[in-house]
């Protein structure tokens, strides 16, 4: 159970139990192992740090193992830690450095010659994922250091997602019916592992550094090492304090238990470190954590309240989400009435009953979720919920794909909740941005039978709008004006507005840019769709299916007739046809951004694709190209070209003809 939860936490970024429950399970296992040492297995979770290693990244060894911290929720155990340290240091004077425990994902940076050389995740503690290119996109991590820094050193810290970036990201994901991240920590580690570094740049990640491995740089104290790192331009927290005794440590804890609620990022406790590096060396390490530091964890704010009912919401893609309706309860300053239960699996895991007293937490202190059930308060008449087998809105039997946690209503074209959800998505700010058209208006238009699809909106006139409750001349005119001006919304947003499953803003943009108009997009095979950066088989399958449904094609042709944009605007300047008919895969970093490089290829008549296939004309390799892509090129005999060579091929460079040059490979 601990192993599975460890995987859900570190690899999937979607834990199903709270940190407190996880820590309690770990503690139980530690106690059992103490009592029965003969049963301790070598790979026990008590002896290993959780692993975040994921596919798709190169793993590299850590110079010094990346360990975890012993943690506790009890002040008396912090007192025990202080007593143990005093005893072990046998009269040597020392101080404590108290710091915030930042709730993100651990990172290890290596600077060489004053430049960021490598960034590794914790991984399994021995080797981590190389996320250097992604880390370069994090705004407060300097590429170059200033002052007099050591030539080659490591510094460790945490990558965080501040609350505002987290909220914006989740709002976007919910709008696109993607599962939101449970908390900023999961969002940070998920974002750090994105395959496209350009996308990482948009996630608003942030870094704070808190540990220079003792052998890495010669300083007397941890405090001095961090001060020096700050002078080199590295991001170091201002919230650390030197404490002389347990009394001062407690003051620090009490202060931050309250003040942390006003910080712009998540913290889950404080870390107490012995400050003097000689003392740290004397104390050393256990297999899993240093003996010179300990974490005191704050309990996530929780409330316990009766579960009145579970309702089931159907989203625009047909996904059915169970929602807990609660007796209103105060939590971190707001009244919580509803909380998500995510999906049927989560309900089963919680073994929840209607009438139970349930624990509500704000995931990362933002989104309320049910984290547990107080079974001791369960009444005999508590009712086991039955996840519906048919759509709560239209009665169609629900279905679920093999690897999906969620159930779906397959009645895409007839389910009122889905139709209304799609219309709402269509008029949304990031889609067609129709003003004055929120949930209530969509509901009114649908209920009166005035609009049952996006195209129907463009048939509306003032007379019909004025029949609706609460509509006045002015509001009707504004609404119609907004519809009229939506005719100039660019193709990529129209494509996003259609609400094709898995096609978010970024994918819509990439598809629009690649295929340029709806007819080419509709004519593309699944394989051709997969040539677009970041489009895998799931997205490609979904787009293909959507554009092969007669009902969708009819809706698109109606929207076309209404004058909506279904062709990319003439922004993609054409410079030459030097690359006409060529499919170019790019990999690595270039002197210009990857996006600009793709534009350049397109401007010369070529197509940029993301994966190497027999149809690839050549691989354009920048610095640090993907080893997998290189290997595949070698296997398929596909030429690999440097940026320099590529630039020479384009007209206006040194006049060489592309065809001539390519045949050299
Ligand atoms: S020191 C040898 N200081 O918490 C371990 N860790 O639960 C050195 N963390 O692995 C770590 N804030 O990812 C340290 N101020 C802080 C921290 C901190 C957050 C993380 C770190 C660590 C984990 C342990």
PDB file of N, CA and C and ligand atoms in Angstrom, residues 66-69 71 99-106 122 157-158 210-211 268 271 273 285 289-290 292-293 295 297, ligand 1:
ATOM      1  N   UNK A  66      20.745  12.086  -3.066  1.00  0.00           N
ATOM      2  CA  UNK A  66      19.759  13.108  -2.727  1.00  0.00           C
ATOM      3  C   UNK A  66      18.763  12.481  -1.758  1.00  0.00           C
ATOM      4  N   UNK A  67      18.908  12.828  -0.504  1.00  0.00           N
ATOM      5  CA  UNK A  67      18.144  12.142   0.529  1.00  0.00           C
ATOM      6  C   UNK A  67      16.890  12.908   0.909  1.00  0.00           C
ATOM      7  N   UNK A  68      16.147  12.280   1.810  1.00  0.00           N
ATOM      8  CA  UNK A  68      14.917  12.898   2.283  1.00  0.00           C
ATOM      9  C   UNK A  68      15.171  13.424   3.698  1.00  0.00           C
ATOM     10  N   UNK A  69      14.126  13.871   4.361  1.00  0.00           N
ATOM     11  CA  UNK A  69      14.286  14.357   5.740  1.00  0.00           C
ATOM     12  C   UNK A  69      13.401  13.546   6.668  1.00  0.00           C
ATOM     13  N   UNK A  71      10.691  13.286   9.352  1.00  0.00           N
ATOM     14  CA  UNK A  71       9.711  14.314   9.671  1.00  0.00           C
ATOM     15  C   UNK A  71       8.778  13.905  10.801  1.00  0.00           C
ATOM     16  N   UNK A  99      14.186  26.932   8.707  1.00  0.00           N
ATOM     17  CA  UNK A  99      13.752  27.393   7.386  1.00  0.00           C
ATOM     18  C   UNK A  99      12.346  26.911   7.111  1.00  0.00           C
ATOM     19  N   UNK A 100      11.725  27.503   6.119  1.00  0.00           N
ATOM     20  CA  UNK A 100      10.430  26.997   5.685  1.00  0.00           C
ATOM     21  C   UNK A 100      10.642  25.672   4.967  1.00  0.00           C
ATOM     22  N   UNK A 101       9.652  24.818   5.077  1.00  0.00           N
ATOM     23  CA  UNK A 101       9.691  23.586   4.284  1.00  0.00           C
ATOM     24  C   UNK A 101       8.806  23.849   3.061  1.00  0.00           C
ATOM     25  N   UNK A 102       9.460  24.092   1.949  1.00  0.00           N
ATOM     26  CA  UNK A 102       8.756  24.470   0.726  1.00  0.00           C
ATOM     27  C   UNK A 102       8.093  23.236   0.123  1.00  0.00           C
ATOM     28  N   UNK A 103       6.839  23.393  -0.284  1.00  0.00           N
ATOM     29  CA  UNK A 103       6.100  22.223  -0.746  1.00  0.00           C
ATOM     30  C   UNK A 103       6.069  22.173  -2.272  1.00  0.00           C
ATOM     31  N   UNK A 104       7.171  21.713  -2.824  1.00  0.00           N
ATOM     32  CA  UNK A 104       7.264  21.607  -4.285  1.00  0.00           C
ATOM     33  C   UNK A 104       7.947  20.307  -4.634  1.00  0.00           C
ATOM     34  N   UNK A 105       8.829  20.380  -5.611  1.00  0.00           N
ATOM     35  CA  UNK A 105       9.535  19.171  -6.010  1.00  0.00           C
ATOM     36  C   UNK A 105      11.041  19.466  -5.997  1.00  0.00           C
ATOM     37  N   UNK A 106      11.821  18.519  -5.465  1.00  0.00           N
ATOM     38  CA  UNK A 106      13.245  18.792  -5.227  1.00  0.00           C
ATOM     39  C   UNK A 106      14.029  18.871  -6.536  1.00  0.00           C
ATOM     40  N   UNK A 122      15.126  14.636  -8.020  1.00  0.00           N
ATOM     41  CA  UNK A 122      15.632  13.715  -7.013  1.00  0.00           C
ATOM     42  C   UNK A 122      15.715  12.294  -7.569  1.00  0.00           C
ATOM     43  N   UNK A 157      17.474  22.541  -4.029  1.00  0.00           N
ATOM     44  CA  UNK A 157      16.332  23.320  -3.554  1.00  0.00           C
ATOM     45  C   UNK A 157      15.041  22.745  -4.064  1.00  0.00           C
ATOM     46  N   UNK A 158      14.087  23.610  -4.228  1.00  0.00           N
ATOM     47  CA  UNK A 158      12.738  23.165  -4.551  1.00  0.00           C
ATOM     48  C   UNK A 158      12.192  23.984  -5.727  1.00  0.00           C
ATOM     49  N   UNK A 210      18.105  25.753  -0.983  1.00  0.00           N
ATOM     50  CA  UNK A 210      18.297  25.702   0.465  1.00  0.00           C
ATOM     51  C   UNK A 210      19.385  24.755   0.940  1.00  0.00           C
ATOM     52  N   UNK A 211      20.140  24.172   0.016  1.00  0.00           N
ATOM     53  CA  UNK A 211      21.139  23.217   0.508  1.00  0.00           C
ATOM     54  C   UNK A 211      22.330  23.127  -0.438  1.00  0.00           C
ATOM     55  N   UNK A 268       4.716  23.219   3.786  1.00  0.00           N
ATOM     56  CA  UNK A 268       4.032  22.203   4.577  1.00  0.00           C
ATOM     57  C   UNK A 268       4.704  21.967   5.918  1.00  0.00           C
ATOM     58  N   UNK A 271      11.876  23.328   8.452  1.00  0.00           N
ATOM     59  CA  UNK A 271      13.014  22.415   8.534  1.00  0.00           C
ATOM     60  C   UNK A 271      14.002  22.994   9.532  1.00  0.00           C
ATOM     61  N   UNK A 273      17.794  22.699  10.885  1.00  0.00           N
ATOM     62  CA  UNK A 273      19.091  22.123  10.511  1.00  0.00           C
ATOM     63  C   UNK A 273      20.143  22.574  11.504  1.00  0.00           C
ATOM     64  N   UNK A 285      24.696  10.698   8.387  1.00  0.00           N
ATOM     65  CA  UNK A 285      23.428  10.341   7.746  1.00  0.00           C
ATOM     66  C   UNK A 285      22.958   8.947   8.140  1.00  0.00           C
ATOM     67  N   UNK A 289      18.158   9.686   5.446  1.00  0.00           N
ATOM     68  CA  UNK A 289      18.078  11.116   5.767  1.00  0.00           C
ATOM     69  C   UNK A 289      19.251  11.567   6.638  1.00  0.00           C
ATOM     70  N   UNK A 290      19.512  12.881   6.657  1.00  0.00           N
ATOM     71  CA  UNK A 290      20.611  13.365   7.497  1.00  0.00           C
ATOM     72  C   UNK A 290      20.228  13.321   8.985  1.00  0.00           C
ATOM     73  N   UNK A 292      21.428  15.526  10.903  1.00  0.00           N
ATOM     74  CA  UNK A 292      21.597  16.916  11.332  1.00  0.00           C
ATOM     75  C   UNK A 292      20.412  17.795  10.975  1.00  0.00           C
ATOM     76  N   UNK A 293      19.346  17.180  10.496  1.00  0.00           N
ATOM     77  CA  UNK A 293      18.163  17.987  10.147  1.00  0.00           C
ATOM     78  C   UNK A 293      16.902  17.191  10.399  1.00  0.00           C
ATOM     79  N   UNK A 295      12.338  17.658   9.849  1.00  0.00           N
ATOM     80  CA  UNK A 295      11.241  18.518   9.400  1.00  0.00           C
ATOM     81  C   UNK A 295      10.085  18.427  10.381  1.00  0.00           C
ATOM     82  N   UNK A 297       6.226  19.038  10.396  1.00  0.00           N
ATOM     83  CA  UNK A 297       5.199  19.282   9.372  1.00  0.00           C
ATOM     84  C   UNK A 297       3.934  19.869   9.972  1.00  0.00           C
TER      85      UNK A 297
HETATM   86  S1  LIG B   1      17.068  20.253   3.256  1.00  0.00           S
HETATM   87  C1  LIG B   1      19.519  16.076   2.944  1.00  0.00           C
HETATM   88  N1  LIG B   1      15.474  22.289   3.416  1.00  0.00           N
HETATM   89  O1  LIG B   1      11.580  18.423   1.832  1.00  0.00           O
HETATM   90  C2  LIG B   1      18.200  16.712   2.785  1.00  0.00           C
HETATM   91  N2  LIG B   1      14.649  20.341   2.342  1.00  0.00           N
HETATM   92  O2  LIG B   1      10.625  15.916   2.983  1.00  0.00           O
HETATM   93  C3  LIG B   1      18.334  18.146   2.516  1.00  0.00           C
HETATM   94  N3  LIG B   1      12.375  20.605   1.447  1.00  0.00           N
HETATM   95  O3  LIG B   1      13.941  16.341   0.340  1.00  0.00           O
HETATM   96  C4  LIG B   1      17.020  18.783   2.384  1.00  0.00           C
HETATM   97  N4  LIG B   1      12.077  22.680   2.074  1.00  0.00           N
HETATM   98  O4  LIG B   1      12.735  18.249  -1.119  1.00  0.00           O
HETATM   99  C5  LIG B   1      15.611  21.028   2.982  1.00  0.00           C
HETATM  100  N5  LIG B   1      14.217  24.211   3.601  1.00  0.00           N
HETATM  101  C6  LIG B   1      14.343  22.974   3.177  1.00  0.00           C
HETATM  102  C7  LIG B   1      13.316  22.309   2.490  1.00  0.00           C
HETATM  103  C8  LIG B   1      13.500  20.982   2.089  1.00  0.00           C
HETATM  104  C9  LIG B   1      11.548  21.652   1.450  1.00  0.00           C
HETATM  105  C10 LIG B   1      12.039  19.299   0.857  1.00  0.00           C
HETATM  106  C11 LIG B   1      13.174  18.606   0.170  1.00  0.00           C
HETATM  107  C12 LIG B   1      13.392  17.392   1.009  1.00  0.00           C
HETATM  108  C13 LIG B   1      12.004  17.131   1.490  1.00  0.00           C
HETATM  109  C14 LIG B   1      11.938  16.208   2.653  1.00  0.00           C
END
